XYZ file of C-alpha atoms in Angstrom:
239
model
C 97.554 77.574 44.508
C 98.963 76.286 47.917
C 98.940 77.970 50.838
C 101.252 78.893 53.426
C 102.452 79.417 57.233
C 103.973 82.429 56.958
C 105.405 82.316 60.826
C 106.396 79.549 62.474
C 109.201 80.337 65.347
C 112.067 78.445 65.250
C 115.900 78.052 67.472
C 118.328 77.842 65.191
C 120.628 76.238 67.640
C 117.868 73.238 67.355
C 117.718 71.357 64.497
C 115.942 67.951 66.268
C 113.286 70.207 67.171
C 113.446 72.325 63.730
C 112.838 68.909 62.529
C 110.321 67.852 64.956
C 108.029 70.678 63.903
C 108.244 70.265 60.425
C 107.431 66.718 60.504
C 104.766 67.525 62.401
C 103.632 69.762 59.542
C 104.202 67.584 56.754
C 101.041 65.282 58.953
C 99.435 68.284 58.384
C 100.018 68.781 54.796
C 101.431 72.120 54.946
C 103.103 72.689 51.523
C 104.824 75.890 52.148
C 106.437 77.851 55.545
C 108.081 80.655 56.558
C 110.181 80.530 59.461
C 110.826 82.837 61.708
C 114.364 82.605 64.219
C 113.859 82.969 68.051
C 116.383 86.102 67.700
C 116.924 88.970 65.350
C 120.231 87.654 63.930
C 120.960 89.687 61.149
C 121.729 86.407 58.886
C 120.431 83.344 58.356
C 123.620 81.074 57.089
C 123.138 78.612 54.161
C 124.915 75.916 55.774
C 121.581 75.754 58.285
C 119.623 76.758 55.004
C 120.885 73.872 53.485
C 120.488 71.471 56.585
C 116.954 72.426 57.164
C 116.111 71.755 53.528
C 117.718 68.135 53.796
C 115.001 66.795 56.380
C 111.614 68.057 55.112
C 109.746 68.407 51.576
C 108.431 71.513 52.514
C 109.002 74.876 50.638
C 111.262 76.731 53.135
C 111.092 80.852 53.141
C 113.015 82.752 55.896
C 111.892 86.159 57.728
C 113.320 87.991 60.266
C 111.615 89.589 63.048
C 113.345 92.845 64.944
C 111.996 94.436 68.116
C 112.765 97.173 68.837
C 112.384 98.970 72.310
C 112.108 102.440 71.049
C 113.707 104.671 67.328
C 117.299 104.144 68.558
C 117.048 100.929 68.730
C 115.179 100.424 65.593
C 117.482 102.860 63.385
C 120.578 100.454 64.843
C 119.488 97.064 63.647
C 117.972 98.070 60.710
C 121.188 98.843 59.800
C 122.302 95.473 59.226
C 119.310 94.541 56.845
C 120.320 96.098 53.531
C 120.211 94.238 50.616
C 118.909 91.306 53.004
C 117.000 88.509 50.812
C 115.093 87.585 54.087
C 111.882 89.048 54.904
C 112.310 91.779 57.351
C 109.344 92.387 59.803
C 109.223 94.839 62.569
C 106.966 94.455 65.862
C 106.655 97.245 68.257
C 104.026 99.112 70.007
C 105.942 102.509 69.874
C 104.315 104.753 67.578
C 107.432 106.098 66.338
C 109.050 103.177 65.248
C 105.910 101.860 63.449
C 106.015 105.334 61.273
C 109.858 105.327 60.287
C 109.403 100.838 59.576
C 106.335 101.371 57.238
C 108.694 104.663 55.909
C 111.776 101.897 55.329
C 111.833 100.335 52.373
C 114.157 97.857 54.381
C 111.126 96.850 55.859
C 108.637 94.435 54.494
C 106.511 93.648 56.852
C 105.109 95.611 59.813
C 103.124 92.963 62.505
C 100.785 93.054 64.798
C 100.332 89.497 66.935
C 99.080 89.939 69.778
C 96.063 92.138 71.362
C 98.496 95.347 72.562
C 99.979 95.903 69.228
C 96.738 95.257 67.655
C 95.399 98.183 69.824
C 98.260 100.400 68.253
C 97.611 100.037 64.920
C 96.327 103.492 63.382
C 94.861 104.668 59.956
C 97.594 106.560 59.556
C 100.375 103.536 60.039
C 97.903 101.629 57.535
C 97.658 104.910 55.268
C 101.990 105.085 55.343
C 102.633 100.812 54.790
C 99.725 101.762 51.892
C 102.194 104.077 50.199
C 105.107 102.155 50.812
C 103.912 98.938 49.472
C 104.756 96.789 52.245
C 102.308 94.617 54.238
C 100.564 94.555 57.659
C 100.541 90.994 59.852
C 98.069 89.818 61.365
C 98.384 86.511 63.797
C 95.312 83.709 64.739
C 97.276 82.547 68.044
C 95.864 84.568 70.298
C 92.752 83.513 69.992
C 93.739 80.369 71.048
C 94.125 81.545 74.560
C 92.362 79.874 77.298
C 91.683 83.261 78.820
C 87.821 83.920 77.707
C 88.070 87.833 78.034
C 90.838 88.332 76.524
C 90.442 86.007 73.417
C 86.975 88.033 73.197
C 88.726 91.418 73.173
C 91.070 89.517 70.485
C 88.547 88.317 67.930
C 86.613 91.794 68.276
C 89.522 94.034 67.516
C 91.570 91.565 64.766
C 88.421 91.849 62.710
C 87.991 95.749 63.261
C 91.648 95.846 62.372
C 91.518 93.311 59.142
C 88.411 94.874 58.363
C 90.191 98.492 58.083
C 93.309 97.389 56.422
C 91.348 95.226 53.589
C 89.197 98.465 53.159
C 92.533 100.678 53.001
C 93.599 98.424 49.812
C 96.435 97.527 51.898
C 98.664 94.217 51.571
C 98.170 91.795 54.347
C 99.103 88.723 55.556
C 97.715 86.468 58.097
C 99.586 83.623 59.912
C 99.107 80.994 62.137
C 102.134 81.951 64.452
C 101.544 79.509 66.996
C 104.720 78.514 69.162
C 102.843 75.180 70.837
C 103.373 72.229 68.019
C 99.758 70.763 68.985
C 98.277 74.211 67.925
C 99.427 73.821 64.792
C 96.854 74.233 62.030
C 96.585 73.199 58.032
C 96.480 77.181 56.710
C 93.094 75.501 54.685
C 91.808 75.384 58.539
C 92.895 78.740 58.985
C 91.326 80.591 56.308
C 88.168 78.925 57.247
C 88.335 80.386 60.801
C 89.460 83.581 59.565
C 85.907 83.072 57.311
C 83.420 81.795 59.819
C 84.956 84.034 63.336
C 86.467 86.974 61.939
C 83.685 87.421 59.064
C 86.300 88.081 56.799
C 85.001 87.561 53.090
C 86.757 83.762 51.941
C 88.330 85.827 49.099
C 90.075 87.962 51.255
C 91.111 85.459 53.634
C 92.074 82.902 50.927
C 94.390 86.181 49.588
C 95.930 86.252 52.681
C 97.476 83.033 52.649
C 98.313 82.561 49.237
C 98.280 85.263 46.795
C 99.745 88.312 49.311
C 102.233 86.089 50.502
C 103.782 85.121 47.303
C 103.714 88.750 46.637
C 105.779 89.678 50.224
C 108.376 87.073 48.992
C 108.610 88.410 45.742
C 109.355 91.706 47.150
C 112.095 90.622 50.253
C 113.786 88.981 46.311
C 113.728 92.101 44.564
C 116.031 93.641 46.959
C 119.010 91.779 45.536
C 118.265 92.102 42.110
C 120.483 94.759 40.400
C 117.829 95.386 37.844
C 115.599 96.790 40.327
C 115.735 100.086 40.943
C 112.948 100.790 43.247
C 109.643 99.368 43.855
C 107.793 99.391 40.276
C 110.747 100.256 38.715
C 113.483 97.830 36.569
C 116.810 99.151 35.234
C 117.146 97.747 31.584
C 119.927 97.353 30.336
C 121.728 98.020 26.878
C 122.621 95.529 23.969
């Protein structure tokens, strides 16, 4: 089964260096991507759907990332994201968004990239994204900071965090998410540093590049099926 890059960050209003960066990962042999626009636009047209699947081979997904500064904000522009075939993820440190996101079925994906919202992340956000059978992010660019302390106080507290959520039973994704091309990595690369620096079991970190993904995408397509009901459940319909 192939795996994939499930965030790399992309300008829409760029398609030489949309282009440029998927080149660069066909030389890496990355089958399958998810990208991931600079801005929380609430659609992603086809016509740049369509252009971006003329230039590269690659199996193209599409997420969308919202940030919201505080529950206002978050209950405004999730709004816009119903019925939404996209996968919708949500970063933010405030505690009270994180609890009504992993509450919204809206919301597929709640993320934690960097080393302040990986301090954030509680049992009981884990316990509620559980329940609502959506999926916690993790990202492996941060540890690719030159900064010595502070990748340290990365690596220590994304495997106390992977370590809790894979323990939970909770789905999970990890990602490359690096925004510098030349830190680009094969996700086969990945999964072995996830392995060898974050002690995570190859299983699990295999899962979360392959398996757990195909799952997230599977549920950001079930919103726009009519025979879907809810999560688990499929509206069948009479002869």
């Amino acid at each position: 089964m192939s795996l994939f890059e499930s965030k790399l960050i992309i300008n829409l209003d760029n398609l030489c260096e949309i282009e440029e960066k998927l080149k660069f990962c066909e030389k890496l042999n990355i089958k399958n991507i998810i990208l991931e626009p600079l801005d929380d636009i609430n659609i992603i047209k086809n016509k740049i759907k369509q252009r971006i699947k003329e230039i590269t081979p690659i199996n193209i997904y599409y997420r969308i990332c919202i940030k919201p500064k505080n529950l206002k904000d978050f209950k405004n522009k999730i709004k816009l994201y119903h019925n939404c075939s996209e996968i919708i993820c949500v970063e933010s440190s405030n505690l009270d968004v994180q609890i009504h996101a992993a509450r919204d079925s809206r919301v597929d994906i709640i993320s934690f990239t960097n080393l302040d919202l990986l301090k954030s992340l509680s049992k009981g956000i884990i316990s509620l994204v559980n329940q609502n059978n959506s999926f916690i992010e993790f990202t492996l660019a941060p540890i690719m900071s030159e900064n010595i302390s502070y990748q340290s106080k990365t690596i220590r507290h994304l495997f106390r965090s992977i370590t809790k959520v894979i323990n939970s039973k909770s789905n999970y994704i990890i990602s490359g998410g690096f925004s510098e091309t030349y830190n680009f990595r094969n996700p086969r690369a990945l999964v072995s540093i996830c392995h060898t620096i974050l002690g995570i079991p190859f299983p699990e970190a295999k899962k979360a590049f392959n398996q757990n993904v195909i799952k997230l995408i599977n549920r950001a397509k079930s919103r726009q099926s009519e025979e879907i009901y809810e999560e688990g459940v499929r509206i069948i319909k009479g002869g």
